Amino acid sequence: MPDSRPIGFFDSGVGGLTVLREVIRRLPSESTVYLGDNARAPYGPRSDEEVTRFSAECLDQLAARDVKAIVVACNTASAVALGTLRRRYDVPILGVVRPGATAAALATRTRCVGVIATQATVRSRAYFQAIKDENPFIEVYEHATPDLVPLVESGALEGLMVEAAVRHALGPLLDRREDADDSVFPIPRDAVIDTLLLGCTHYPLLAPVITAQVGPGIAVIDSASATSSALASLLEVNHLLAPTDALPRHALYSTGDLRAFQRTNERLFGSFFPTVEPVALPGAA
Ligand code: DGL
């Protein structure tokens, strides 16, 4: 029996739209509901307890909208809270860490992968573990680059300031010896990566700047495409695919400033997505 209920998507802000866009391209008959917790973004500097509690409050909202599956389109929430969230709801829940890790493990030729992500994601070691699960012989170098999230949330995707922030963020991974390495897990100076995994759903929006800076020798990978493939399999295995002739509906919700979300949404995606609507979380101040 086909199932035309929507798929729920959750991120701390606008970053998860990069995953949603990919899913809509790949599964055009599916309806979707997206919730961005912009009022409390960024999640990256928060404690695991806060990330888990906020994520559960957001997923409660999606569950109340009768979604048939949920994509946690936020690496920080996937890295820190996925187990707790899966225990809390009956619907299948997909995170973005494992699909991204698998894609990176398959992309590297030299078995040397760099990961940029939020502080909470790096602290969790979720990517380190997931890539090692794929291939224990891969060296994984993780670096927290929190300064990039507020840039994307504000719609700043190019220009000198963005280039400088990206250069600074990538310094320790690109063996720029003059850059101080403030990584939680210091990166050896002689590490040479051939694959850079964008371990935060906000970062693909900076991909043109990132790709220009890393140069042609490094493959830049994000979770969006791998996650949409994993979602397609999940729906198929669970007999949850929408009828192929379904007329899909898409809804966007934000806990934060709607005008700012809408501005960023339009700047990033044009008229691809509908107008954002407000949602109030019982737990939020
Ligand atoms: N987009 C999120 C991620 O993938 C979170 C960014 C943040 O809120 O710090 O990690």
PDB file of C-alpha atoms and ligand atoms in Angstrom:
ATOM      1  CA  MET A   1       0.000   0.000   0.000  1.00  0.00           C
ATOM      2  CA  PRO A   2       1.548   3.350  -0.980  1.00  0.00           C
ATOM      3  CA  ASP A   3       1.671   5.954   1.776  1.00  0.00           C
ATOM      4  CA  SER A   4       1.122   9.605   0.904  1.00  0.00           C
ATOM      5  CA  ARG A   5       1.812  11.013   4.396  1.00  0.00           C
ATOM      6  CA  PRO A   6       4.678  13.527   4.494  1.00  0.00           C
ATOM      7  CA  ILE A   7       8.299  12.921   5.504  1.00  0.00           C
ATOM      8  CA  GLY A   8       9.493  15.129   8.389  1.00  0.00           C
ATOM      9  CA  PHE A   9      12.812  17.007   8.253  1.00  0.00           C
ATOM     10  CA  PHE A  10      14.533  18.726  11.129  1.00  0.00           C
ATOM     11  CA  ASP A  11      17.564  20.996  11.465  1.00  0.00           C
ATOM     12  CA  SER A  12      18.684  23.688  13.863  1.00  0.00           C
ATOM     13  CA  GLY A  13      18.152  26.210  11.067  1.00  0.00           C
ATOM     14  CA  VAL A  14      18.336  26.562   7.280  1.00  0.00           C
ATOM     15  CA  GLY A  15      21.163  24.039   6.681  1.00  0.00           C
ATOM     16  CA  GLY A  16      18.864  21.014   6.463  1.00  0.00           C
ATOM     17  CA  LEU A  17      17.260  22.589   3.390  1.00  0.00           C
ATOM     18  CA  THR A  18      20.320  21.300   1.487  1.00  0.00           C
ATOM     19  CA  VAL A  19      19.198  17.750   2.343  1.00  0.00           C
ATOM     20  CA  LEU A  20      15.518  18.502   1.685  1.00  0.00           C
ATOM     21  CA  ARG A  21      16.338  19.938  -1.760  1.00  0.00           C
ATOM     22  CA  GLU A  22      18.168  16.738  -2.698  1.00  0.00           C
ATOM     23  CA  VAL A  23      15.310  14.540  -1.426  1.00  0.00           C
ATOM     24  CA  ILE A  24      12.707  16.502  -3.401  1.00  0.00           C
ATOM     25  CA  ARG A  25      14.823  16.066  -6.544  1.00  0.00           C
ATOM     26  CA  ARG A  26      15.232  12.346  -5.974  1.00  0.00           C
ATOM     27  CA  LEU A  27      11.746  11.515  -4.655  1.00  0.00           C
ATOM     28  CA  PRO A  28       9.479  14.014  -6.452  1.00  0.00           C
ATOM     29  CA  SER A  29       6.210  12.337  -5.405  1.00  0.00           C
ATOM     30  CA  GLU A  30       6.918  12.665  -1.677  1.00  0.00           C
ATOM     31  CA  SER A  31       5.344  15.362   0.509  1.00  0.00           C
ATOM     32  CA  THR A  32       7.543  16.954   3.170  1.00  0.00           C
ATOM     33  CA  VAL A  33       7.362  18.997   6.369  1.00  0.00           C
ATOM     34  CA  TYR A  34      10.525  20.870   7.423  1.00  0.00           C
ATOM     35  CA  LEU A  35      11.166  22.377  10.838  1.00  0.00           C
ATOM     36  CA  GLY A  36      14.111  24.706  11.511  1.00  0.00           C
ATOM     37  CA  ASP A  37      14.806  25.623  15.136  1.00  0.00           C
ATOM     38  CA  ASN A  38      16.322  28.977  14.164  1.00  0.00           C
ATOM     39  CA  ALA A  39      15.322  30.538  17.465  1.00  0.00           C
ATOM     40  CA  ARG A  40      17.887  28.341  19.236  1.00  0.00           C
ATOM     41  CA  ALA A  41      20.513  27.885  16.478  1.00  0.00           C
ATOM     42  CA  PRO A  42      23.401  27.283  16.466  1.00  0.00           C
ATOM     43  CA  TYR A  43      23.298  23.906  18.203  1.00  0.00           C
ATOM     44  CA  GLY A  44      27.025  23.254  17.720  1.00  0.00           C
ATOM     45  CA  PRO A  45      28.253  25.097  20.849  1.00  0.00           C
ATOM     46  CA  ARG A  46      25.510  23.606  23.071  1.00  0.00           C
ATOM     47  CA  SER A  47      25.746  20.688  25.509  1.00  0.00           C
ATOM     48  CA  ASP A  48      24.665  17.190  24.491  1.00  0.00           C
ATOM     49  CA  GLU A  49      21.756  17.480  26.932  1.00  0.00           C
ATOM     50  CA  GLU A  50      20.486  20.668  25.288  1.00  0.00           C
ATOM     51  CA  VAL A  51      20.898  19.336  21.751  1.00  0.00           C
ATOM     52  CA  THR A  52      18.976  16.177  22.692  1.00  0.00           C
ATOM     53  CA  ARG A  53      16.187  18.047  24.497  1.00  0.00           C
ATOM     54  CA  PHE A  54      15.752  20.645  21.736  1.00  0.00           C
ATOM     55  CA  SER A  55      15.790  17.958  19.039  1.00  0.00           C
ATOM     56  CA  ALA A  56      13.101  15.949  20.853  1.00  0.00           C
ATOM     57  CA  GLU A  57      10.922  19.071  21.190  1.00  0.00           C
ATOM     58  CA  CYS A  58      11.225  19.647  17.440  1.00  0.00           C
ATOM     59  CA  LEU A  59      10.561  16.019  16.545  1.00  0.00           C
ATOM     60  CA  ASP A  60       7.439  16.093  18.751  1.00  0.00           C
ATOM     61  CA  GLN A  61       6.146  18.790  16.402  1.00  0.00           C
ATOM     62  CA  LEU A  62       6.877  16.676  13.334  1.00  0.00           C
ATOM     63  CA  ALA A  63       5.349  13.552  14.916  1.00  0.00           C
ATOM     64  CA  ALA A  64       2.198  15.569  15.673  1.00  0.00           C
ATOM     65  CA  ARG A  65       1.924  16.268  11.930  1.00  0.00           C
ATOM     66  CA  ASP A  66       1.578  12.539  11.183  1.00  0.00           C
ATOM     67  CA  VAL A  67       4.863  12.090   9.337  1.00  0.00           C
ATOM     68  CA  LYS A  68       5.682   8.579   8.091  1.00  0.00           C
ATOM     69  CA  ALA A  69       9.458   8.920   8.561  1.00  0.00           C
ATOM     70  CA  ILE A  70      11.845  11.570   9.897  1.00  0.00           C
ATOM     71  CA  VAL A  71      15.184  12.787   8.576  1.00  0.00           C
ATOM     72  CA  VAL A  72      17.353  14.429  11.213  1.00  0.00           C
ATOM     73  CA  ALA A  73      18.955  16.778   8.666  1.00  0.00           C
ATOM     74  CA  CYS A  74      21.351  18.128  11.270  1.00  0.00           C
ATOM     75  CA  ASN A  75      24.722  16.498  11.882  1.00  0.00           C
ATOM     76  CA  THR A  76      24.918  17.809  15.422  1.00  0.00           C
ATOM     77  CA  ALA A  77      21.570  16.256  16.397  1.00  0.00           C
ATOM     78  CA  SER A  78      22.375  13.078  14.424  1.00  0.00           C
ATOM     79  CA  ALA A  79      25.753  12.755  16.149  1.00  0.00           C
ATOM     80  CA  VAL A  80      24.523  13.461  19.672  1.00  0.00           C
ATOM     81  CA  ALA A  81      20.835  12.506  19.889  1.00  0.00           C
ATOM     82  CA  LEU A  82      19.939   9.914  17.236  1.00  0.00           C
ATOM     83  CA  GLY A  83      19.750   6.939  19.643  1.00  0.00           C
ATOM     84  CA  THR A  84      17.499   8.813  22.088  1.00  0.00           C
ATOM     85  CA  LEU A  85      15.265  10.050  19.273  1.00  0.00           C
ATOM     86  CA  ARG A  86      14.911   6.571  17.793  1.00  0.00           C
ATOM     87  CA  ARG A  87      13.777   5.248  21.150  1.00  0.00           C
ATOM     88  CA  ARG A  88      11.199   8.012  21.507  1.00  0.00           C
ATOM     89  CA  TYR A  89       9.214   7.608  18.262  1.00  0.00           C
ATOM     90  CA  ASP A  90       7.707   4.699  16.354  1.00  0.00           C
ATOM     91  CA  VAL A  91       8.425   6.072  12.875  1.00  0.00           C
ATOM     92  CA  PRO A  92      11.755   5.243  11.193  1.00  0.00           C
ATOM     93  CA  ILE A  93      14.358   7.974  11.756  1.00  0.00           C
ATOM     94  CA  LEU A  94      17.325   8.586   9.474  1.00  0.00           C
ATOM     95  CA  GLY A  95      20.371  10.636  10.470  1.00  0.00           C
ATOM     96  CA  VAL A  96      22.901  12.264   8.144  1.00  0.00           C
ATOM     97  CA  VAL A  97      26.172  11.076   9.737  1.00  0.00           C
ATOM     98  CA  ARG A  98      26.256   7.487   8.516  1.00  0.00           C
ATOM     99  CA  PRO A  99      25.291   8.227   4.869  1.00  0.00           C
ATOM    100  CA  GLY A 100      27.947  10.996   4.719  1.00  0.00           C
ATOM    101  CA  ALA A 101      30.577   8.801   6.375  1.00  0.00           C
ATOM    102  CA  THR A 102      29.928   5.968   3.919  1.00  0.00           C
ATOM    103  CA  ALA A 103      30.191   8.332   0.945  1.00  0.00           C
ATOM    104  CA  ALA A 104      33.507   9.737   2.221  1.00  0.00           C
ATOM    105  CA  ALA A 105      34.930   6.283   2.975  1.00  0.00           C
ATOM    106  CA  LEU A 106      34.110   5.226  -0.582  1.00  0.00           C
ATOM    107  CA  ALA A 107      35.541   8.426  -2.089  1.00  0.00           C
ATOM    108  CA  THR A 108      39.018   8.423  -0.542  1.00  0.00           C
ATOM    109  CA  ARG A 109      41.840   6.789  -2.487  1.00  0.00           C
ATOM    110  CA  THR A 110      44.659   7.638  -0.082  1.00  0.00           C
ATOM    111  CA  ARG A 111      42.619   6.605   3.005  1.00  0.00           C
ATOM    112  CA  CYS A 112      42.967  10.060   4.517  1.00  0.00           C
ATOM    113  CA  VAL A 113      39.731  11.973   5.173  1.00  0.00           C
ATOM    114  CA  GLY A 114      39.220  15.404   6.733  1.00  0.00           C
ATOM    115  CA  VAL A 115      35.909  16.244   8.408  1.00  0.00           C
ATOM    116  CA  ILE A 116      34.703  19.736   9.237  1.00  0.00           C
ATOM    117  CA  ALA A 117      31.722  19.966  11.582  1.00  0.00           C
ATOM    118  CA  THR A 118      30.369  21.744  14.656  1.00  0.00           C
ATOM    119  CA  GLN A 119      32.041  21.453  18.075  1.00  0.00           C
ATOM    120  CA  ALA A 120      29.369  19.056  19.371  1.00  0.00           C
ATOM    121  CA  THR A 121      29.690  16.796  16.315  1.00  0.00           C
ATOM    122  CA  VAL A 122      33.481  16.661  16.593  1.00  0.00           C
ATOM    123  CA  ARG A 123      33.292  16.072  20.353  1.00  0.00           C
ATOM    124  CA  SER A 124      30.937  13.106  19.789  1.00  0.00           C
ATOM    125  CA  ARG A 125      33.447  11.376  17.462  1.00  0.00           C
ATOM    126  CA  ALA A 126      30.431  10.144  15.479  1.00  0.00           C
ATOM    127  CA  TYR A 127      32.124  10.696  12.110  1.00  0.00           C
ATOM    128  CA  PHE A 128      35.411   9.206  13.274  1.00  0.00           C
ATOM    129  CA  GLN A 129      33.575   6.074  14.383  1.00  0.00           C
ATOM    130  CA  ALA A 130      31.275   5.827  11.365  1.00  0.00           C
ATOM    131  CA  ILE A 131      34.175   6.162   8.880  1.00  0.00           C
ATOM    132  CA  LYS A 132      36.284   3.651  10.844  1.00  0.00           C
ATOM    133  CA  ASP A 133      33.292   1.268  10.784  1.00  0.00           C
ATOM    134  CA  GLU A 134      33.381   1.469   6.984  1.00  0.00           C
ATOM    135  CA  ASN A 135      37.148   1.017   6.769  1.00  0.00           C
ATOM    136  CA  PRO A 136      39.379   0.921   9.868  1.00  0.00           C
ATOM    137  CA  PHE A 137      42.449   1.750   7.754  1.00  0.00           C
ATOM    138  CA  ILE A 138      41.216   5.259   6.929  1.00  0.00           C
ATOM    139  CA  GLU A 139      42.853   8.111   8.847  1.00  0.00           C
ATOM    140  CA  VAL A 140      40.151  10.550   9.986  1.00  0.00           C
ATOM    141  CA  TYR A 141      41.002  14.131  10.929  1.00  0.00           C
ATOM    142  CA  GLU A 142      38.129  16.103  12.450  1.00  0.00           C
ATOM    143  CA  HIS A 143      38.137  19.848  12.882  1.00  0.00           C
ATOM    144  CA  ALA A 144      35.433  22.042  14.412  1.00  0.00           C
ATOM    145  CA  THR A 145      34.581  25.051  12.257  1.00  0.00           C
ATOM    146  CA  PRO A 146      31.701  26.732  14.132  1.00  0.00           C
ATOM    147  CA  ASP A 147      32.225  30.175  12.583  1.00  0.00           C
ATOM    148  CA  LEU A 148      30.749  29.025   9.287  1.00  0.00           C
ATOM    149  CA  VAL A 149      27.223  28.303  10.611  1.00  0.00           C
ATOM    150  CA  PRO A 150      26.266  31.910  11.526  1.00  0.00           C
ATOM    151  CA  LEU A 151      27.508  33.044   8.101  1.00  0.00           C
ATOM    152  CA  VAL A 152      25.094  30.694   6.349  1.00  0.00           C
ATOM    153  CA  GLU A 153      22.233  31.476   8.743  1.00  0.00           C
ATOM    154  CA  SER A 154      22.665  35.141   7.830  1.00  0.00           C
ATOM    155  CA  GLY A 155      22.742  34.324   4.098  1.00  0.00           C
ATOM    156  CA  ALA A 156      26.429  35.248   3.633  1.00  0.00           C
ATOM    157  CA  LEU A 157      27.715  32.739   1.075  1.00  0.00           C
ATOM    158  CA  GLU A 158      30.412  34.587  -0.858  1.00  0.00           C
ATOM    159  CA  GLY A 159      32.706  37.590  -0.761  1.00  0.00           C
ATOM    160  CA  LEU A 160      35.990  38.416   0.941  1.00  0.00           C
ATOM    161  CA  MET A 161      34.730  37.934   4.498  1.00  0.00           C
ATOM    162  CA  VAL A 162      33.356  34.469   3.694  1.00  0.00           C
ATOM    163  CA  GLU A 163      36.571  33.487   1.857  1.00  0.00           C
ATOM    164  CA  ALA A 164      38.655  34.565   4.850  1.00  0.00           C
ATOM    165  CA  ALA A 165      36.440  32.613   7.277  1.00  0.00           C
ATOM    166  CA  VAL A 166      36.637  29.476   5.105  1.00  0.00           C
ATOM    167  CA  ARG A 167      40.429  29.830   4.734  1.00  0.00           C
ATOM    168  CA  HIS A 168      40.799  30.105   8.492  1.00  0.00           C
ATOM    169  CA  ALA A 169      38.428  27.165   9.081  1.00  0.00           C
ATOM    170  CA  LEU A 170      40.271  24.850   6.688  1.00  0.00           C
ATOM    171  CA  GLY A 171      43.784  25.871   7.804  1.00  0.00           C
ATOM    172  CA  PRO A 172      44.718  22.899  10.003  1.00  0.00           C
ATOM    173  CA  LEU A 173      43.382  20.395   7.452  1.00  0.00           C
ATOM    174  CA  LEU A 174      45.202  21.887   4.508  1.00  0.00           C
ATOM    175  CA  ASP A 175      48.628  21.780   6.145  1.00  0.00           C
ATOM    176  CA  ARG A 176      48.971  25.533   6.292  1.00  0.00           C
ATOM    177  CA  ARG A 177      51.778  25.474   8.797  1.00  0.00           C
ATOM    178  CA  GLU A 178      51.339  29.079   9.772  1.00  0.00           C
ATOM    179  CA  ASP A 179      47.800  28.443  11.054  1.00  0.00           C
ATOM    180  CA  ALA A 180      47.332  27.587  14.704  1.00  0.00           C
ATOM    181  CA  ASP A 181      45.686  24.184  15.143  1.00  0.00           C
ATOM    182  CA  ASP A 182      42.971  24.592  17.757  1.00  0.00           C
ATOM    183  CA  SER A 183      41.390  21.209  16.922  1.00  0.00           C
ATOM    184  CA  VAL A 184      40.064  19.148  19.810  1.00  0.00           C
ATOM    185  CA  PHE A 185      41.947  16.209  18.273  1.00  0.00           C
ATOM    186  CA  PRO A 186      45.112  17.831  16.870  1.00  0.00           C
ATOM    187  CA  ILE A 187      45.857  17.115  13.227  1.00  0.00           C
ATOM    188  CA  PRO A 188      49.391  16.000  12.344  1.00  0.00           C
ATOM    189  CA  ARG A 189      51.214  18.654  10.297  1.00  0.00           C
ATOM    190  CA  ASP A 190      52.109  16.123   7.622  1.00  0.00           C
ATOM    191  CA  ALA A 191      48.510  14.856   7.171  1.00  0.00           C
ATOM    192  CA  VAL A 192      47.477  15.077   3.515  1.00  0.00           C
ATOM    193  CA  ILE A 193      43.775  14.532   2.930  1.00  0.00           C
ATOM    194  CA  ASP A 194      42.304  13.652  -0.467  1.00  0.00           C
ATOM    195  CA  THR A 195      38.658  13.885   0.733  1.00  0.00           C
ATOM    196  CA  LEU A 196      36.952  16.607   2.716  1.00  0.00           C
ATOM    197  CA  LEU A 197      33.619  15.708   4.298  1.00  0.00           C
ATOM    198  CA  LEU A 198      31.282  18.604   5.016  1.00  0.00           C
ATOM    199  CA  GLY A 199      29.941  17.296   8.328  1.00  0.00           C
ATOM    200  CA  CYS A 200      27.367  20.034   8.842  1.00  0.00           C
ATOM    201  CA  THR A 201      24.322  20.545   6.650  1.00  0.00           C
ATOM    202  CA  HIS A 202      24.973  24.283   6.541  1.00  0.00           C
ATOM    203  CA  TYR A 203      28.348  23.869   4.815  1.00  0.00           C
ATOM    204  CA  PRO A 204      27.204  22.685   1.351  1.00  0.00           C
ATOM    205  CA  LEU A 205      25.860  26.204   0.893  1.00  0.00           C
ATOM    206  CA  LEU A 206      29.494  27.360   1.045  1.00  0.00           C
ATOM    207  CA  ALA A 207      30.665  24.590  -1.316  1.00  0.00           C
ATOM    208  CA  PRO A 208      31.747  26.921  -4.154  1.00  0.00           C
ATOM    209  CA  VAL A 209      34.092  28.818  -1.804  1.00  0.00           C
ATOM    210  CA  ILE A 210      35.290  25.638  -0.083  1.00  0.00           C
ATOM    211  CA  THR A 211      35.918  23.808  -3.377  1.00  0.00           C
ATOM    212  CA  ALA A 212      37.853  26.772  -4.767  1.00  0.00           C
ATOM    213  CA  GLN A 213      40.080  26.826  -1.698  1.00  0.00           C
ATOM    214  CA  VAL A 214      40.841  23.116  -1.424  1.00  0.00           C
ATOM    215  CA  GLY A 215      41.664  22.850  -5.134  1.00  0.00           C
ATOM    216  CA  PRO A 216      41.117  19.994  -7.586  1.00  0.00           C
ATOM    217  CA  GLY A 217      43.098  17.333  -5.660  1.00  0.00           C
ATOM    218  CA  ILE A 218      40.567  17.042  -2.843  1.00  0.00           C
ATOM    219  CA  ALA A 219      37.062  15.586  -3.266  1.00  0.00           C
ATOM    220  CA  VAL A 220      34.450  17.588  -1.363  1.00  0.00           C
ATOM    221  CA  ILE A 221      31.646  15.340  -0.087  1.00  0.00           C
ATOM    222  CA  ASP A 222      28.425  16.166   1.721  1.00  0.00           C
ATOM    223  CA  SER A 223      25.641  13.998   3.156  1.00  0.00           C
ATOM    224  CA  ALA A 224      22.734  15.320   1.090  1.00  0.00           C
ATOM    225  CA  SER A 225      22.877  12.979  -1.866  1.00  0.00           C
ATOM    226  CA  ALA A 226      23.856   9.895   0.203  1.00  0.00           C
ATOM    227  CA  THR A 227      21.042  10.670   2.662  1.00  0.00           C
ATOM    228  CA  SER A 228      18.444  10.934  -0.103  1.00  0.00           C
ATOM    229  CA  SER A 229      19.529   7.500  -1.416  1.00  0.00           C
ATOM    230  CA  ALA A 230      19.339   6.038   2.110  1.00  0.00           C
ATOM    231  CA  LEU A 231      15.885   7.585   2.541  1.00  0.00           C
ATOM    232  CA  ALA A 232      14.677   6.064  -0.742  1.00  0.00           C
ATOM    233  CA  SER A 233      15.758   2.602   0.490  1.00  0.00           C
ATOM    234  CA  LEU A 234      14.223   3.175   3.925  1.00  0.00           C
ATOM    235  CA  LEU A 235      10.851   4.093   2.379  1.00  0.00           C
ATOM    236  CA  GLU A 236      10.969   1.170   0.005  1.00  0.00           C
ATOM    237  CA  VAL A 237      11.878  -1.428   2.651  1.00  0.00           C
ATOM    238  CA  ASN A 238       9.121  -0.143   4.951  1.00  0.00           C
ATOM    239  CA  HIS A 239       6.528   0.060   2.128  1.00  0.00           C
ATOM    240  CA  LEU A 240       6.191   3.790   2.754  1.00  0.00           C
ATOM    241  CA  LEU A 241       6.762   5.215  -0.735  1.00  0.00           C
ATOM    242  CA  ALA A 242       4.118   7.678  -1.938  1.00  0.00           C
ATOM    243  CA  PRO A 243       2.044   6.736  -5.009  1.00  0.00           C
ATOM    244  CA  THR A 244       3.973   7.779  -8.127  1.00  0.00           C
ATOM    245  CA  ASP A 245       1.059   9.972  -9.276  1.00  0.00           C
ATOM    246  CA  ALA A 246       0.772  11.739  -5.872  1.00  0.00           C
ATOM    247  CA  LEU A 247       0.596  15.525  -5.875  1.00  0.00           C
ATOM    248  CA  PRO A 248       3.313  16.438  -3.351  1.00  0.00           C
ATOM    249  CA  ARG A 249       2.903  19.213  -0.762  1.00  0.00           C
ATOM    250  CA  HIS A 250       5.766  20.898   1.038  1.00  0.00           C
ATOM    251  CA  ALA A 251       5.574  22.918   4.258  1.00  0.00           C
ATOM    252  CA  LEU A 252       8.327  24.859   6.023  1.00  0.00           C
ATOM    253  CA  TYR A 253       8.188  25.830   9.690  1.00  0.00           C
ATOM    254  CA  SER A 254      10.581  27.865  11.807  1.00  0.00           C
ATOM    255  CA  THR A 255      10.742  28.576  15.519  1.00  0.00           C
ATOM    256  CA  GLY A 256      12.608  31.824  14.861  1.00  0.00           C
ATOM    257  CA  ASP A 257      12.431  35.078  12.959  1.00  0.00           C
ATOM    258  CA  LEU A 258      10.274  34.253   9.936  1.00  0.00           C
ATOM    259  CA  ARG A 259      11.408  37.189   7.864  1.00  0.00           C
ATOM    260  CA  ALA A 260      15.061  36.282   8.343  1.00  0.00           C
ATOM    261  CA  PHE A 261      14.347  32.601   7.513  1.00  0.00           C
ATOM    262  CA  GLN A 262      12.368  33.572   4.427  1.00  0.00           C
ATOM    263  CA  ARG A 263      15.074  35.981   3.266  1.00  0.00           C
ATOM    264  CA  THR A 264      17.723  33.298   3.603  1.00  0.00           C
ATOM    265  CA  ASN A 265      15.461  30.667   2.047  1.00  0.00           C
ATOM    266  CA  GLU A 266      14.828  32.856  -1.012  1.00  0.00           C
ATOM    267  CA  ARG A 267      18.431  33.969  -1.286  1.00  0.00           C
ATOM    268  CA  LEU A 268      19.656  30.387  -1.135  1.00  0.00           C
ATOM    269  CA  PHE A 269      16.951  28.566  -3.047  1.00  0.00           C
ATOM    270  CA  GLY A 270      14.902  31.186  -4.950  1.00  0.00           C
ATOM    271  CA  SER A 271      11.261  30.094  -5.107  1.00  0.00           C
ATOM    272  CA  PHE A 272      12.101  26.366  -4.768  1.00  0.00           C
ATOM    273  CA  PHE A 273      10.457  26.132  -1.319  1.00  0.00           C
ATOM    274  CA  PRO A 274       7.107  27.497  -0.043  1.00  0.00           C
ATOM    275  CA  THR A 275       6.759  30.393   2.364  1.00  0.00           C
ATOM    276  CA  VAL A 276       7.816  29.589   5.895  1.00  0.00           C
ATOM    277  CA  GLU A 277       5.226  29.409   8.689  1.00  0.00           C
ATOM    278  CA  PRO A 278       5.678  29.896  12.439  1.00  0.00           C
ATOM    279  CA  VAL A 279       5.723  27.121  14.991  1.00  0.00           C
ATOM    280  CA  ALA A 280       5.825  27.568  18.769  1.00  0.00           C
ATOM    281  CA  LEU A 281       7.596  24.954  20.867  1.00  0.00           C
ATOM    282  CA  PRO A 282       6.128  24.346  24.339  1.00  0.00           C
ATOM    283  CA  GLY A 283       9.630  23.921  25.825  1.00  0.00           C
ATOM    284  CA  ALA A 284      11.163  27.021  24.214  1.00  0.00           C
ATOM    285  CA  ALA A 285      11.336  30.337  26.058  1.00  0.00           C
TER     286      ALA A 285
HETATM  287  N1  DGL B   1      23.187  22.200  10.481  1.00  0.00           N
HETATM  288  C1  DGL B   1      23.642  21.631  11.692  1.00  0.00           C
HETATM  289  C2  DGL B   1      24.604  20.501  11.512  1.00  0.00           C
HETATM  290  O1  DGL B   1      24.514  19.847  10.495  1.00  0.00           O
HETATM  291  C3  DGL B   1      23.892  22.449  12.886  1.00  0.00           C
HETATM  292  C4  DGL B   1      24.607  23.723  12.855  1.00  0.00           C
HETATM  293  C5  DGL B   1      24.439  24.375  14.211  1.00  0.00           C
HETATM  294  O2  DGL B   1      23.301  24.619  14.589  1.00  0.00           O
HETATM  295  O3  DGL B   1      25.454  24.600  14.894  1.00  0.00           O
HETATM  296  O4  DGL B   1      25.405  20.221  12.365  1.00  0.00           O
END
